[in-house]
Coordinates of C-alpha atoms in Angstrom, one line a residue:
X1 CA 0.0 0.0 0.0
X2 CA 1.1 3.3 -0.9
X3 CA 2.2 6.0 2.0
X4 CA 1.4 9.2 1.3
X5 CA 3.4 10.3 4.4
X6 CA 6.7 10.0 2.2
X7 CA 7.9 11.8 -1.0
X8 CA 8.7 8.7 -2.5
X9 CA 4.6 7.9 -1.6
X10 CA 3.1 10.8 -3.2
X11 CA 5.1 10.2 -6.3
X12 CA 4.0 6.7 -7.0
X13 CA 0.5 8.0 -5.9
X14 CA 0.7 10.6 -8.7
X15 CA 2.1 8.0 -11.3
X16 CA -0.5 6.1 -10.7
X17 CA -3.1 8.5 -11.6
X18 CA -1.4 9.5 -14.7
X19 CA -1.8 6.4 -15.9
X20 CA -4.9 5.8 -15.1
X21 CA -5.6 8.8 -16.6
X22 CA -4.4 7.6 -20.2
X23 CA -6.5 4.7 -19.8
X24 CA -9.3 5.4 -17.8
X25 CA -11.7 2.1 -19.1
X26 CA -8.4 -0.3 -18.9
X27 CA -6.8 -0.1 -22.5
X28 CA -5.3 3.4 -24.6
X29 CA -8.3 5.2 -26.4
X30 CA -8.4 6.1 -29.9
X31 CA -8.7 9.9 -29.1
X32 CA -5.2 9.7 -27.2
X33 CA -4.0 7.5 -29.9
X34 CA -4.9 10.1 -33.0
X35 CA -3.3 12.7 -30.8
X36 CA 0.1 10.6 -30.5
X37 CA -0.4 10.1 -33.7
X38 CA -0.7 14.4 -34.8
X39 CA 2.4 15.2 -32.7
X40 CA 5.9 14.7 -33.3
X41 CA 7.4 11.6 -31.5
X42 CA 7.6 12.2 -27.6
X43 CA 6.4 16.0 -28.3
X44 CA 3.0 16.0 -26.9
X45 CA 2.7 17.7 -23.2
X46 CA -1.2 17.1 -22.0
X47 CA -2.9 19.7 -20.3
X48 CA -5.6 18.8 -17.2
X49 CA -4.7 15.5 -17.4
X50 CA -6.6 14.4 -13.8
X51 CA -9.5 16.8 -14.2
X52 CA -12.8 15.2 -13.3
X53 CA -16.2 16.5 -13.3
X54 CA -18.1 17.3 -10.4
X55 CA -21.6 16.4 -11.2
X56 CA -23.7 14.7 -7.9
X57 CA -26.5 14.4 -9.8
X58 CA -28.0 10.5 -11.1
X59 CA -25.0 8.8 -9.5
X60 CA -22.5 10.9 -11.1
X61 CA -20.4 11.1 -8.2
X62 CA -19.4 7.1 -8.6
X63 CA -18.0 7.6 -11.6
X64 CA -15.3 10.3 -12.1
X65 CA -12.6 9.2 -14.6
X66 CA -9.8 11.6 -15.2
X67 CA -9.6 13.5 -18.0
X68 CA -13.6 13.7 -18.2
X69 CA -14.0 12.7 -21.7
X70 CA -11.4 14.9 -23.6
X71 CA -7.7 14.4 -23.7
X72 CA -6.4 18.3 -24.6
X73 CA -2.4 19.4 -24.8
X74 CA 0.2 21.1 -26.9
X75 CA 3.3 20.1 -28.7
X76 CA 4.9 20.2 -32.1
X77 CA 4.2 19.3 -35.6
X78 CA 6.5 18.9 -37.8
X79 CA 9.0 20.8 -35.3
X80 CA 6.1 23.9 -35.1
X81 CA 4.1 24.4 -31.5
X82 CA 0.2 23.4 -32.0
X83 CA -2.4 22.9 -29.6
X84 CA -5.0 20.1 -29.8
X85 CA -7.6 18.4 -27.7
X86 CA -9.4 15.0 -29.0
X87 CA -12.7 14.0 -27.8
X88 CA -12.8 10.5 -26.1
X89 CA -15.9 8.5 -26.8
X90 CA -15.0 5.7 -24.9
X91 CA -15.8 7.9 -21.6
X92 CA -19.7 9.3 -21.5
X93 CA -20.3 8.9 -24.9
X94 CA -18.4 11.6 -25.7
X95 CA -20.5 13.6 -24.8
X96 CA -19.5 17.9 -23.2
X97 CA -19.8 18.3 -19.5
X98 CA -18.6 21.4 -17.8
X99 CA -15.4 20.0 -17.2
X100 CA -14.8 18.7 -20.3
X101 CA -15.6 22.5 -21.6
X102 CA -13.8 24.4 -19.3
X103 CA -10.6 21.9 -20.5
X104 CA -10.8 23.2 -23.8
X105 CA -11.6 26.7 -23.4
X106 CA -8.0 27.2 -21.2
X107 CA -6.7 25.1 -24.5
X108 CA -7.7 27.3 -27.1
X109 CA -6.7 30.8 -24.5
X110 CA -3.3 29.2 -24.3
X111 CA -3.2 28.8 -28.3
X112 CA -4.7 32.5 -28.8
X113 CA -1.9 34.0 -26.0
X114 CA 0.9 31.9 -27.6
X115 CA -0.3 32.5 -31.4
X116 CA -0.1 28.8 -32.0
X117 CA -3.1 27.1 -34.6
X118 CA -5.9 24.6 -32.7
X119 CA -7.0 21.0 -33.9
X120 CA -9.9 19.4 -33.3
X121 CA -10.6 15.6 -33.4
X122 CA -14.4 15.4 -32.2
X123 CA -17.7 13.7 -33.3
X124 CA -20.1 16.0 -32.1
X125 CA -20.8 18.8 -29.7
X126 CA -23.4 17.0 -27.8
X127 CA -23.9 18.3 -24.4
X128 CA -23.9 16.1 -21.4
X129 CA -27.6 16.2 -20.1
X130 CA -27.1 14.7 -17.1
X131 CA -24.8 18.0 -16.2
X132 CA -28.1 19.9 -16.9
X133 CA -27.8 23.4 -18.5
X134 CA -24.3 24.3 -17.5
X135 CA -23.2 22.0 -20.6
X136 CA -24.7 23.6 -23.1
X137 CA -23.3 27.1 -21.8
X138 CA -20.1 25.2 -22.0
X139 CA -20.9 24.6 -25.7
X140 CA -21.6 28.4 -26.1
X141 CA -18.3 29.3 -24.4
X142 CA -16.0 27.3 -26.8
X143 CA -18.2 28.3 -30.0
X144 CA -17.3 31.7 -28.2
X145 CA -13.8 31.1 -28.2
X146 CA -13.6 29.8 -31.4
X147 CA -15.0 33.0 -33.0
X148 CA -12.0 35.1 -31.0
X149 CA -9.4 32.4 -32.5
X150 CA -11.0 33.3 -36.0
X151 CA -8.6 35.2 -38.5
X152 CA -5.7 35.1 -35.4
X153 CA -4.8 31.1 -35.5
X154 CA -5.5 28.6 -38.0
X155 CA -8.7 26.2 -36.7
X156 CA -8.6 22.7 -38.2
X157 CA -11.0 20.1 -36.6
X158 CA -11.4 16.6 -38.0
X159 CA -14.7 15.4 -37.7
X160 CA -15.8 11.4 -36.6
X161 CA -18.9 11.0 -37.3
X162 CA -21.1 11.1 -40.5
X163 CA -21.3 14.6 -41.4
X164 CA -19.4 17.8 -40.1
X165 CA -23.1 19.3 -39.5
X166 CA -22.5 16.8 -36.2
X167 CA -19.9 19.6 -34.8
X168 CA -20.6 23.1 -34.6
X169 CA -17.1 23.9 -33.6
X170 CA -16.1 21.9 -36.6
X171 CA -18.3 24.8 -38.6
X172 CA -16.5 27.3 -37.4
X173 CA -13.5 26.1 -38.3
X174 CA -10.6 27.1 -41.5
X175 CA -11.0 23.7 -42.7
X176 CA -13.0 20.7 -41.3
X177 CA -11.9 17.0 -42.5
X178 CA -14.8 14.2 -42.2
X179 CA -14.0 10.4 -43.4
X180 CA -17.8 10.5 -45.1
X181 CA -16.5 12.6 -48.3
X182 CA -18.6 15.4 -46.9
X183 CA -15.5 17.6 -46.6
X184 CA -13.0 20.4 -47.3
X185 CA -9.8 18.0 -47.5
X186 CA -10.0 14.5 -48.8
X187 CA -7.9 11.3 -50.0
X188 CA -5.8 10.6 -46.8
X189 CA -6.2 9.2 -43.0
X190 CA -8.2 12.5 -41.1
X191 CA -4.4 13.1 -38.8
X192 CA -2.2 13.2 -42.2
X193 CA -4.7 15.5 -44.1
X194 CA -4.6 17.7 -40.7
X195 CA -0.8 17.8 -40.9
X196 CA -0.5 18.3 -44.1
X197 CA -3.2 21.8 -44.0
X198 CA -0.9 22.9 -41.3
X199 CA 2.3 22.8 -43.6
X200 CA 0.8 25.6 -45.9
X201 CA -0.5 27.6 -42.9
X202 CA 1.2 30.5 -40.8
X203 CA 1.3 29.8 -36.6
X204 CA -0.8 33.2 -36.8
X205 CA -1.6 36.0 -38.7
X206 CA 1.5 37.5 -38.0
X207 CA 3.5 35.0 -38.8
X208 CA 4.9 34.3 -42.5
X209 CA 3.5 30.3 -43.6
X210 CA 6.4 27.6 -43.8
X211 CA 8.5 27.4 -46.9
X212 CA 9.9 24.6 -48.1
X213 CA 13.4 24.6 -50.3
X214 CA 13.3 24.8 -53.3
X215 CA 15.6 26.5 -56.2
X216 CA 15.2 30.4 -56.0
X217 CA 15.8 31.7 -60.0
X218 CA 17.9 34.1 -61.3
X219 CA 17.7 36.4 -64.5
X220 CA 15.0 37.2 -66.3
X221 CA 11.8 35.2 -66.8
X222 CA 12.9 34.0 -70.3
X223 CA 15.8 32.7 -68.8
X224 CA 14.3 30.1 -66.8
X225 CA 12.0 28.8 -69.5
X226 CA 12.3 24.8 -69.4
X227 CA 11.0 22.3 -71.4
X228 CA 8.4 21.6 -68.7
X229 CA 6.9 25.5 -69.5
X230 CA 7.2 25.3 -73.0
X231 CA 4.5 22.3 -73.1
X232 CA 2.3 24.9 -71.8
X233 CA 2.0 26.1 -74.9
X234 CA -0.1 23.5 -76.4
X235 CA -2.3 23.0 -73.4
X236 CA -5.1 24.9 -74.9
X237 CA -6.5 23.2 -78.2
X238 CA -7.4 25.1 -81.6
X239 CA -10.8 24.8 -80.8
X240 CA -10.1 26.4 -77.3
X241 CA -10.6 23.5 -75.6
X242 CA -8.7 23.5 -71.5
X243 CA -8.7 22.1 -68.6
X244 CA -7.0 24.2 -66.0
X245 CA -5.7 21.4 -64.0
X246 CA -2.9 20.6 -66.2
X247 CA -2.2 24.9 -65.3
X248 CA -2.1 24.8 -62.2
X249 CA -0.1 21.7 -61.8
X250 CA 2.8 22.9 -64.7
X251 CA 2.7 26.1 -62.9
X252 CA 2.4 25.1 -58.8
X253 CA 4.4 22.9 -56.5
X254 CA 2.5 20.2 -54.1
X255 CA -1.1 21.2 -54.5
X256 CA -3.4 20.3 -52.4
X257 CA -7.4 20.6 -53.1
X258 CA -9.3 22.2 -50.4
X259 CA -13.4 21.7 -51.1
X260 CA -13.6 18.6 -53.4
X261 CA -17.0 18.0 -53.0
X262 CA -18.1 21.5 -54.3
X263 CA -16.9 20.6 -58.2
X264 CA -17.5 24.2 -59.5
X265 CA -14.6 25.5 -58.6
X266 CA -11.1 24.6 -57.6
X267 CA -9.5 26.0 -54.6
X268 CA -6.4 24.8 -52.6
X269 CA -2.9 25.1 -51.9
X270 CA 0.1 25.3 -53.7
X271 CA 4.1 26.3 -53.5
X272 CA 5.5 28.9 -55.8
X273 CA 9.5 28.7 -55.4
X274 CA 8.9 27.5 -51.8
X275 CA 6.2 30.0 -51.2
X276 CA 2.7 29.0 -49.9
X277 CA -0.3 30.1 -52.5
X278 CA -4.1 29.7 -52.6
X279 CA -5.2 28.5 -55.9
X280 CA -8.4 29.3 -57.7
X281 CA -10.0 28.1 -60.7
X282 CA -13.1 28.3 -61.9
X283 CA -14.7 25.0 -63.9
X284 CA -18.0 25.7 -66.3
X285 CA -20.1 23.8 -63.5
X286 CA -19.4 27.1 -61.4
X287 CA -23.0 28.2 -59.5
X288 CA -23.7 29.7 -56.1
X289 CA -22.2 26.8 -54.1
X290 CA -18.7 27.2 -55.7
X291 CA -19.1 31.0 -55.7
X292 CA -19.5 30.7 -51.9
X293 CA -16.9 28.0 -51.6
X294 CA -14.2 30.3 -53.1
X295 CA -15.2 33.5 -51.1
X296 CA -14.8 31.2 -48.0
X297 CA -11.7 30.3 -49.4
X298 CA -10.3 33.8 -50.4
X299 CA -10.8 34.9 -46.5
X300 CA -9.1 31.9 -45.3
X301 CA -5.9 33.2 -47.4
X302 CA -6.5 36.8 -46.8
X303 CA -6.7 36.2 -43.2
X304 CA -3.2 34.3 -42.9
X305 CA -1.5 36.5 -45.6
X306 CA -1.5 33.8 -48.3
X307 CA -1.2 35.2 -51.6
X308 CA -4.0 33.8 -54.1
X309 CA -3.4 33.2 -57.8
X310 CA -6.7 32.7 -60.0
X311 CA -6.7 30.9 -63.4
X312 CA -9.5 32.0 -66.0
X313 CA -11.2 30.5 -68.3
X314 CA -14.9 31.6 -67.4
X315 CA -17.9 32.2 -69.8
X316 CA -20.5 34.9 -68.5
X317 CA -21.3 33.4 -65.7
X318 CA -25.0 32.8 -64.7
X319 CA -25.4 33.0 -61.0
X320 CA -27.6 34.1 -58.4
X321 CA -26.4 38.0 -57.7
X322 CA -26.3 37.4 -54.2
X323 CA -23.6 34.3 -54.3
X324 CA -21.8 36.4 -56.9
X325 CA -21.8 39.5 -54.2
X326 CA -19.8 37.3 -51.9
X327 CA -17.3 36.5 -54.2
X328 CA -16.7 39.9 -55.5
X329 CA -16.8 41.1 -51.8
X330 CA -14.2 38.2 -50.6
X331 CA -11.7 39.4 -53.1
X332 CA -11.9 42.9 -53.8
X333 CA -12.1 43.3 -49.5
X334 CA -8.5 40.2 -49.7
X335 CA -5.6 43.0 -48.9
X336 CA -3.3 39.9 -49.9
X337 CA -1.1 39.6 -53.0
X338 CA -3.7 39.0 -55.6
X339 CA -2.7 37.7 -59.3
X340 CA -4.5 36.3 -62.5
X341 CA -3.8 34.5 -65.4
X342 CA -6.4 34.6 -68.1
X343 CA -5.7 31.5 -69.8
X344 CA -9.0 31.5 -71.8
X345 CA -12.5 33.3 -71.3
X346 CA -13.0 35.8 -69.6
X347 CA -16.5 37.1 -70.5
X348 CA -18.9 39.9 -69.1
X349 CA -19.3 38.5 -65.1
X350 CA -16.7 36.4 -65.4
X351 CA -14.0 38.8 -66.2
X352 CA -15.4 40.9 -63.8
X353 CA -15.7 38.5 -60.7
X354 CA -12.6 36.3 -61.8
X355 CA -9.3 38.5 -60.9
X356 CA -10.2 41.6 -63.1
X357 CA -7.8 44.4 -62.0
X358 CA -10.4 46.8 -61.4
X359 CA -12.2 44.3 -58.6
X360 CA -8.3 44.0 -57.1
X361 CA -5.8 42.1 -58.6
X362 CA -2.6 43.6 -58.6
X363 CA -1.1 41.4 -61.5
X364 CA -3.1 40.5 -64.5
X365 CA -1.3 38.3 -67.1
X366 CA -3.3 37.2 -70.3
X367 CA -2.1 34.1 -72.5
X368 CA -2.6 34.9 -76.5
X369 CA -5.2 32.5 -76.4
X370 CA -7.4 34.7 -73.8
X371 CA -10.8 36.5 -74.9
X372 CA -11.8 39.3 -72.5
X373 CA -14.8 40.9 -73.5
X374 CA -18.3 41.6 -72.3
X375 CA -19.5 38.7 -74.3
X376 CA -18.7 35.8 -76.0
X377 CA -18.7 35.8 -80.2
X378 CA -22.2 34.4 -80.9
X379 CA -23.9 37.5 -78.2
X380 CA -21.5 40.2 -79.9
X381 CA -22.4 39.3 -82.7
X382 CA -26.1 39.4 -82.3
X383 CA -25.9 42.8 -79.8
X384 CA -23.8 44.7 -82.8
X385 CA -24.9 43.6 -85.9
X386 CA -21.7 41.6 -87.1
X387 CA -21.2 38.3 -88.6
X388 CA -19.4 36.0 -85.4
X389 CA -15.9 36.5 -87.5
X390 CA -16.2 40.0 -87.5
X391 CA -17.2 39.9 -83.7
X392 CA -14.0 37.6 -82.6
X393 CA -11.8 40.9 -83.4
X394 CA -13.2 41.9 -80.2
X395 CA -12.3 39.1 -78.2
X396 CA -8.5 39.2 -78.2
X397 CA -6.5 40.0 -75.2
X398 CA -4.9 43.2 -77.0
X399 CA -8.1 45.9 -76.5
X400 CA -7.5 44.9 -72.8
X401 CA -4.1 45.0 -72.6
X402 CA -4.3 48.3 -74.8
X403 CA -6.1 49.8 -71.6
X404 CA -4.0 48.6 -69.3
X405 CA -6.7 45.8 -68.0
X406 CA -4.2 43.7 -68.4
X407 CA -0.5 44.0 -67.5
X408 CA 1.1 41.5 -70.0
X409 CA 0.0 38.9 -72.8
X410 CA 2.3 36.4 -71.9
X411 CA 3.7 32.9 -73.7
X412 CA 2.1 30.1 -72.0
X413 CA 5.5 29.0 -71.5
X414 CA 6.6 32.3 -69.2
X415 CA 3.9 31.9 -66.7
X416 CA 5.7 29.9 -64.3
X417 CA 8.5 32.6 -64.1
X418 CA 5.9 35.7 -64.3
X419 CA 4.2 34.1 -61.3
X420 CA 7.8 34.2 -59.2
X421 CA 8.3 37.9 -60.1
X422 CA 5.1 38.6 -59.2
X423 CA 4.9 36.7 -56.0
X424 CA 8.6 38.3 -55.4
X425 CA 7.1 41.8 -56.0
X426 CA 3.9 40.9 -53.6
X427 CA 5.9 40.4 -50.0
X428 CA 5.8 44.0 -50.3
X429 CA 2.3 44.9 -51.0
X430 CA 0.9 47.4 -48.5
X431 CA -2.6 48.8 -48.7
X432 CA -3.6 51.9 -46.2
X433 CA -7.4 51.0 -45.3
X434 CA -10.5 53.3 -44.7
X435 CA -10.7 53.4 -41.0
X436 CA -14.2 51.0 -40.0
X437 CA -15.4 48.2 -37.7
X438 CA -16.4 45.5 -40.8
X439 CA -17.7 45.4 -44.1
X440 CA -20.5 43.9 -44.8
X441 CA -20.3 41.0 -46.7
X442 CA -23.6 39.3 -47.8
X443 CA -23.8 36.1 -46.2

């Protein structure tokens, strides 16, 4: 029997609870498993390991396992400090008690005082009834918390359970990851894809995002075409046929799609010579759910100074004016580095919502093969009175770039290198604001 009289007594006492504590029903549970499995090897320092709750009510007060039903702590990824906290089915059901609430609001206060991004590994929010009211305020604190965090640390929460409409936390969140395919990152075990968002992301939104090494170019951008850039220049067809994918991937380092399931637009992140960049292109399936998706996507960059690069090729596009207001709000409000690259169309709406200078982009390249104009041949032809041959004059990329609506027309080829100058350029970009609280974006 252990005596507590003697040094040697409390310290055995106190290992005992801890490792009770990491297996409170007899065996290791998955929650403390996916957080071993987040961290870096032997990184992880837990946080309120032998808090229990202190409910009296329906017999609570017989069962009282440490860590109440959430295993929260801090510690490195990939060498950079994170905080975390994993919910613990195995204990209540998983379900929040005012314990387990009050161990994750001190979790994400430590994260927002130390700058330091927060992930989540829960199934649900569901509060503990048999802790009456109190869990449900518990509930509002951390959604409370949450919105503080918001634009200061990145918030990435993996969701268990069968939608992320289980979690409201997880709503609230940069970028939720569910196993169902209902989800903004996809194709690898929920704890890689979380690892892997981190990677592109700042601590905070002071801090600049990890770069990775890569070769930094010298001379002038027609210097550093390869062979690689020149097969740009047969990506789009004679009949103007694209597919933007091949673009972004001759063009970007280690992408990463962000929003799968929303096809009509492709956002996600990429490396430019080392450098993190949000990626957007438009697809012609593009309707109010991909206009939202890539406004939600545009302040996710803009809040952790991510510079965004948008390939074109967009017809007029045909959307409800309100899910077009968010996007055109998202990016003209986006005080990051902004830059297109018309590959294609760019037509009336399109034009206008997709990188056009005078909506805020600071760079605006335009392949040979673009068409900006307020319509496409078969409507200018019709609105003017032309034959569609007469009408296609209108369509090149030179009346634009004659008005300085473009910067460049560019080879295909010299996008690659255009896109590091630019970028370059962009770590510099200041923009003195209007003094007030918020806009007011239409949600």
């Amino acid at each position: 029997m252990t005596d507590l009289k003697t040094t040697a007594g409390k310290i055995e006492d106190l290992s005992s609870k801890l490792t009770e504590s990491r297996a409170p029903q007899g065996e290791v549970p998955a929650a403390r498993s996916a957080i071993e499995a987040l961290f870096d090897a032997g990184s992880f320092v837990e946080t309120d390991a032998l808090a229990r709750h202190r409910s009296t009510e329906f017999g609570r007060e017989h069962i009282r396992p440490y860590t109440d039903g959430v295993v929260t702590g801090f510690g490195t990824v990939d060498g950079r400090k994170v905080c975390a906290y994993a919910q613990d089915a195995s204990l209540f059901d998983g379900t929040m008690g005012e314990v387990y609430g009050e161990k994750v609001t001190k979790l994400y206060d430590l994260a927002i005082k130390t700058g330091v991004p927060i992930v989540a590994l829960v199934a649900s929010d569901k509060p503990r009834a048999q802790e009456g009211i109190v869990s449900s305020a518990m509930q509002a604190r951390i959604l409370a918390r949450a919105t503080t965090a918001s634009g200061l640390i990145p918030q990435v929460t993996a969701v268990y359970a069968d939608s992320k409409e289980a979690s409201l936390v997880a709503a609230l969140s940069d970028v939720v990851i569910a196993p169902d395919g209902d989800l903004q990152a996809h194709g690898e075990h929920e704890v890689n894809v979380a690892k892997r968002v981190l990677s592109y992301l700042p601590s905070n939104n002071r801090a600049a995002a990890p770069r990775t090494e890569a070769t930094i170019v010298s001379g002038s951008v027609e210097d550093n075409i390869s062979e690689a850039d020149h097969a740009l220049d047969v990506l789009v067809g004679d009949d103007g046929a694209v597919d933007l994918a091949d673009v972004v991937t001759a063009t970007c380092e280690d992408v990463f799609e962000l929003g799968a399931q929303v096809r009509g637009v492709f956002t996600g992140f990429g490396r430019v010579e080392g450098r993190t960049v949000g990626i957007i292109a438009n697809r012609d399936s593009f309707d109010a759910e991909a206009a939202a998706k890539a406004a939600r996507f545009i302040r996710l960059c803009d809040a952790f100074n991510t510079p965004i690069i948008e390939f074109v090729d967009t017809p007029a596009l045909d959307v409800e004016k309100a899910a077009l207001a968010k996007l055109v709000h998202a990016y003209s409000a986006a005080s990051v580095g902004k830059i297109s690259v018309i590959v294609r169309r760019a037509h009336g709406t399109g034009y206008i919502a997709f990188g056009s200078k005078e909506l805020g982009a600071d760079l605006s390249y335009a392949w040979p093969t673009a068409e900006i104009a307020v319509a496409d041949a078969p409507a200018l032809a019709a609105e003017l009175e032309l034959s569609e041959e007469e009408a296609a004059a209108y369509l090149t990329p030179y009346q634009a770039a004659e008005r300085g609506l473009v910067d460049s027309v560019i080879t295909p080829a010299a996008t690659r290198g255009s896109l590091i100058e630019g970028l370059r350029l962009l770590d510099r970009k200041i923009i003195p604001t209007l003094p007030k609280k918020h806009g007011n974006i239409v949600l």
